[in-house]
Amino acid sequence: MGVQKTIGVVLFDGFELLDVFGPLEMFGLLPEKFDINLLAENEGVVKSAQGPKSVIDYSLKESREYDILFVPGGMGVRTEINNQFLLGWLSERAQTSEFVTSVCTGSALLAKAGVLDGRRATTNKRAFNWVVSQSDKVDWIREARWVEDGNIFTSSGVSAGMDMSLALISRILGEDVSEQVAIWAEYDWHRNPNWDPFAKLQS
Amino acid sequence: MGVQKTIGVVLFDGFELLDVFGPLEMFGLLPEKFDINLLAENEGVVKSAQGPKSVIDYSLKESREYDILFVPGGMGVRTEINNQFLLGWLSERAQTSEFVTSVCTGSALLAKAGVLDGRRATTNKRAFNWVVSQSDKVDWIREARWVEDGNIFTSSGVSAGMDMSLALISRILGEDVSEQVAIWAEYDWHRNPNWDPFAKLQS
């Protein structure tokens, strides 16, 4: 079986549904390899930007560690960008996590928390300028499906999180495994991180 | 604004995450057009096949009507296929809903409930033979990303639900709208219902 990695999925009201559940489908198809934990500042329920509500497994206030930090985007980021508790938690945990990942505008939170200082990163193309304005210490890449810089994986908007997640599965378990996951999910995986027609459409 | 259509999303323990939240991302990007309701036999919480839990908005026992019925797949279908209450509810509501839709093995439930009698339909390719065994009154299509037969839309496995949902949005609101939704979600939409490389890979 090998080691199972824990994923800490950082949720908040107004998270984007597919940012979260696209990637969790991919990781979730390998239950012996990945242990999924939904987190939020407080226990209870969080409401997505699209309406459906999810149940939190653990509060961020518990002193649990996660191998993989996962930060989605969504309209709620516009509020959380001023949440000093959350930013502090991200800054601290990013130092001890094996991998740090974001989808869509989730990278704005990582940037504001200083996690992306001196790193290459990308984000949603419709919100690109707003995200970039959160930190001038990041090497923002406008045209990319996702960006890998060492142990940090950041993706473009919404659907791009699925491609990034398969790339992370490739890094950890090899490309044969991510190919199998994509077939199980009947997903037409974009394997090229530089494929990004949306950068041009949205600018 | 026009009329807002209500979507009744039929959940159960063991539903597949992306079957549900891929399509709900697409519909949810048009909140003035679609009103999303998570349903289950009982109120409370349902647990997905991958672990994350969702909060139910309304019990199936409430006498609410929905314009669009949406039935996902997942391992839980293997249990629900014997749930006479659920099958009866699907059979009854399918007669009054404007559209009936399924993703993945959700079509097994529709088939067992008699909703697909005399209709063309498809399903997950890994589970194809099991689904087909639930009803010999359906014209099962092995190679298809999704199938439209009148007001019934059934899709292949997991990711195919996103393509089917965009096709339904096209039917209701026009292709310009679904194109815009796909761009917002940075989703590389498969517009051809006959595109299905997975049928060959899985057989």
JSON list of C-alpha atoms in Angstrom, two decimals, chain A residues 110-194:
[
{"chain": "A", "resi": 110, "resn": "LEU", "atom": "CA", "xyz": [-1.34, 31.93, -0.39]},
{"chain": "A", "resi": 111, "resn": "ALA", "atom": "CA", "xyz": [0.23, 35.09, -1.87]},
{"chain": "A", "resi": 112, "resn": "LYS", "atom": "CA", "xyz": [-1.19, 37.38, 0.82]},
{"chain": "A", "resi": 113, "resn": "ALA", "atom": "CA", "xyz": [0.04, 34.93, 3.47]},
{"chain": "A", "resi": 114, "resn": "GLY", "atom": "CA", "xyz": [3.57, 35.20, 2.01]},
{"chain": "A", "resi": 115, "resn": "VAL", "atom": "CA", "xyz": [3.66, 31.53, 1.03]},
{"chain": "A", "resi": 116, "resn": "LEU", "atom": "CA", "xyz": [4.40, 32.35, -2.61]},
{"chain": "A", "resi": 117, "resn": "ASP", "atom": "CA", "xyz": [7.18, 34.90, -2.00]},
{"chain": "A", "resi": 118, "resn": "GLY", "atom": "CA", "xyz": [9.87, 34.43, -4.64]},
{"chain": "A", "resi": 119, "resn": "ARG", "atom": "CA", "xyz": [7.90, 31.66, -6.34]},
{"chain": "A", "resi": 120, "resn": "ARG", "atom": "CA", "xyz": [6.26, 31.26, -9.74]},
{"chain": "A", "resi": 121, "resn": "ALA", "atom": "CA", "xyz": [2.47, 30.90, -9.54]},
{"chain": "A", "resi": 122, "resn": "THR", "atom": "CA", "xyz": [-0.75, 31.29, -11.52]},
{"chain": "A", "resi": 123, "resn": "THR", "atom": "CA", "xyz": [-4.46, 31.83, -10.86]},
{"chain": "A", "resi": 124, "resn": "ASN", "atom": "CA", "xyz": [-7.90, 32.29, -12.43]},
{"chain": "A", "resi": 125, "resn": "LYS", "atom": "CA", "xyz": [-7.68, 34.31, -15.65]},
{"chain": "A", "resi": 126, "resn": "ARG", "atom": "CA", "xyz": [-10.83, 36.39, -15.10]},
{"chain": "A", "resi": 127, "resn": "ALA", "atom": "CA", "xyz": [-9.52, 37.52, -11.70]},
{"chain": "A", "resi": 128, "resn": "PHE", "atom": "CA", "xyz": [-5.86, 37.71, -12.70]},
{"chain": "A", "resi": 129, "resn": "ASN", "atom": "CA", "xyz": [-5.26, 41.39, -12.05]},
{"chain": "A", "resi": 130, "resn": "TRP", "atom": "CA", "xyz": [-6.99, 41.34, -8.67]},
{"chain": "A", "resi": 131, "resn": "VAL", "atom": "CA", "xyz": [-4.98, 38.33, -7.52]},
{"chain": "A", "resi": 132, "resn": "VAL", "atom": "CA", "xyz": [-1.70, 39.83, -8.74]},
{"chain": "A", "resi": 133, "resn": "SER", "atom": "CA", "xyz": [-2.48, 42.99, -6.73]},
{"chain": "A", "resi": 134, "resn": "GLN", "atom": "CA", "xyz": [-2.33, 40.95, -3.51]},
{"chain": "A", "resi": 135, "resn": "SER", "atom": "CA", "xyz": [1.45, 40.53, -3.69]},
{"chain": "A", "resi": 136, "resn": "ASP", "atom": "CA", "xyz": [4.31, 41.92, -5.77]},
{"chain": "A", "resi": 137, "resn": "LYS", "atom": "CA", "xyz": [6.71, 39.32, -4.36]},
{"chain": "A", "resi": 138, "resn": "VAL", "atom": "CA", "xyz": [5.33, 36.55, -6.58]},
{"chain": "A", "resi": 139, "resn": "ASP", "atom": "CA", "xyz": [6.44, 35.77, -10.14]},
{"chain": "A", "resi": 140, "resn": "TRP", "atom": "CA", "xyz": [2.91, 35.60, -11.59]},
{"chain": "A", "resi": 141, "resn": "ILE", "atom": "CA", "xyz": [2.54, 33.53, -14.76]},
{"chain": "A", "resi": 142, "resn": "ARG", "atom": "CA", "xyz": [-0.38, 34.77, -16.88]},
{"chain": "A", "resi": 143, "resn": "GLU", "atom": "CA", "xyz": [-0.48, 31.93, -19.41]},
{"chain": "A", "resi": 144, "resn": "ALA", "atom": "CA", "xyz": [-0.41, 28.49, -17.75]},
{"chain": "A", "resi": 145, "resn": "ARG", "atom": "CA", "xyz": [-2.90, 25.75, -16.96]},
{"chain": "A", "resi": 146, "resn": "TRP", "atom": "CA", "xyz": [-0.97, 25.21, -13.76]},
{"chain": "A", "resi": 147, "resn": "VAL", "atom": "CA", "xyz": [2.47, 26.07, -12.39]},
{"chain": "A", "resi": 148, "resn": "GLU", "atom": "CA", "xyz": [4.79, 23.81, -10.38]},
{"chain": "A", "resi": 149, "resn": "ASP", "atom": "CA", "xyz": [7.54, 25.53, -8.41]},
{"chain": "A", "resi": 150, "resn": "GLY", "atom": "CA", "xyz": [9.22, 23.01, -6.16]},
{"chain": "A", "resi": 151, "resn": "ASN", "atom": "CA", "xyz": [6.60, 21.73, -3.71]},
{"chain": "A", "resi": 152, "resn": "ILE", "atom": "CA", "xyz": [4.04, 24.42, -4.63]},
{"chain": "A", "resi": 153, "resn": "PHE", "atom": "CA", "xyz": [1.39, 23.72, -7.27]},
{"chain": "A", "resi": 154, "resn": "THR", "atom": "CA", "xyz": [-0.98, 26.56, -8.28]},
{"chain": "A", "resi": 155, "resn": "SER", "atom": "CA", "xyz": [-3.62, 26.23, -10.99]},
{"chain": "A", "resi": 156, "resn": "SER", "atom": "CA", "xyz": [-5.73, 28.46, -13.18]},
{"chain": "A", "resi": 157, "resn": "GLY", "atom": "CA", "xyz": [-9.49, 28.74, -12.74]},
{"chain": "A", "resi": 158, "resn": "VAL", "atom": "CA", "xyz": [-11.94, 26.08, -11.63]},
{"chain": "A", "resi": 159, "resn": "SER", "atom": "CA", "xyz": [-11.50, 23.15, -14.06]},
{"chain": "A", "resi": 160, "resn": "ALA", "atom": "CA", "xyz": [-7.73, 23.57, -14.13]},
{"chain": "A", "resi": 161, "resn": "GLY", "atom": "CA", "xyz": [-7.56, 22.15, -10.62]},
{"chain": "A", "resi": 162, "resn": "MET", "atom": "CA", "xyz": [-8.30, 18.69, -11.99]},
{"chain": "A", "resi": 163, "resn": "ASP", "atom": "CA", "xyz": [-5.31, 18.83, -14.34]},
{"chain": "A", "resi": 164, "resn": "MET", "atom": "CA", "xyz": [-3.08, 20.15, -11.56]},
{"chain": "A", "resi": 165, "resn": "SER", "atom": "CA", "xyz": [-4.21, 17.38, -9.23]},
{"chain": "A", "resi": 166, "resn": "LEU", "atom": "CA", "xyz": [-3.39, 14.71, -11.78]},
{"chain": "A", "resi": 167, "resn": "ALA", "atom": "CA", "xyz": [0.05, 16.33, -12.17]},
{"chain": "A", "resi": 168, "resn": "LEU", "atom": "CA", "xyz": [0.55, 16.13, -8.41]},
{"chain": "A", "resi": 169, "resn": "ILE", "atom": "CA", "xyz": [-0.55, 12.49, -8.40]},
{"chain": "A", "resi": 170, "resn": "SER", "atom": "CA", "xyz": [2.02, 11.92, -11.17]},
{"chain": "A", "resi": 171, "resn": "ARG", "atom": "CA", "xyz": [4.72, 13.56, -9.06]},
{"chain": "A", "resi": 172, "resn": "ILE", "atom": "CA", "xyz": [3.91, 11.42, -6.02]},
{"chain": "A", "resi": 173, "resn": "LEU", "atom": "CA", "xyz": [2.88, 8.09, -7.54]},
{"chain": "A", "resi": 174, "resn": "GLY", "atom": "CA", "xyz": [4.00, 8.21, -11.18]},
{"chain": "A", "resi": 175, "resn": "GLU", "atom": "CA", "xyz": [2.21, 9.02, -14.41]},
{"chain": "A", "resi": 176, "resn": "ASP", "atom": "CA", "xyz": [0.82, 5.50, -14.84]},
{"chain": "A", "resi": 177, "resn": "VAL", "atom": "CA", "xyz": [-1.30, 6.06, -11.75]},
{"chain": "A", "resi": 178, "resn": "SER", "atom": "CA", "xyz": [-2.67, 9.45, -12.81]},
{"chain": "A", "resi": 179, "resn": "GLU", "atom": "CA", "xyz": [-3.42, 8.08, -16.27]},
{"chain": "A", "resi": 180, "resn": "GLN", "atom": "CA", "xyz": [-5.47, 5.33, -14.64]},
{"chain": "A", "resi": 181, "resn": "VAL", "atom": "CA", "xyz": [-7.31, 7.84, -12.43]},
{"chain": "A", "resi": 182, "resn": "ALA", "atom": "CA", "xyz": [-8.17, 9.99, -15.46]},
{"chain": "A", "resi": 183, "resn": "ILE", "atom": "CA", "xyz": [-9.57, 6.94, -17.26]},
{"chain": "A", "resi": 184, "resn": "TRP", "atom": "CA", "xyz": [-11.66, 5.95, -14.23]},
{"chain": "A", "resi": 185, "resn": "ALA", "atom": "CA", "xyz": [-13.08, 9.48, -14.11]},
{"chain": "A", "resi": 186, "resn": "GLU", "atom": "CA", "xyz": [-13.52, 9.47, -17.92]},
{"chain": "A", "resi": 187, "resn": "TYR", "atom": "CA", "xyz": [-11.60, 12.74, -17.81]},
{"chain": "A", "resi": 188, "resn": "ASP", "atom": "CA", "xyz": [-9.77, 14.17, -20.81]},
{"chain": "A", "resi": 189, "resn": "TRP", "atom": "CA", "xyz": [-6.68, 15.25, -18.91]},
{"chain": "A", "resi": 190, "resn": "HIS", "atom": "CA", "xyz": [-4.60, 18.19, -20.14]},
{"chain": "A", "resi": 191, "resn": "ARG", "atom": "CA", "xyz": [-1.07, 16.97, -19.52]},
{"chain": "A", "resi": 192, "resn": "ASN", "atom": "CA", "xyz": [0.65, 20.14, -20.74]},
{"chain": "A", "resi": 193, "resn": "PRO", "atom": "CA", "xyz": [0.92, 22.84, -18.05]},
{"chain": "A", "resi": 194, "resn": "ASN", "atom": "CA", "xyz": [1.45, 25.46, -20.76]}
]
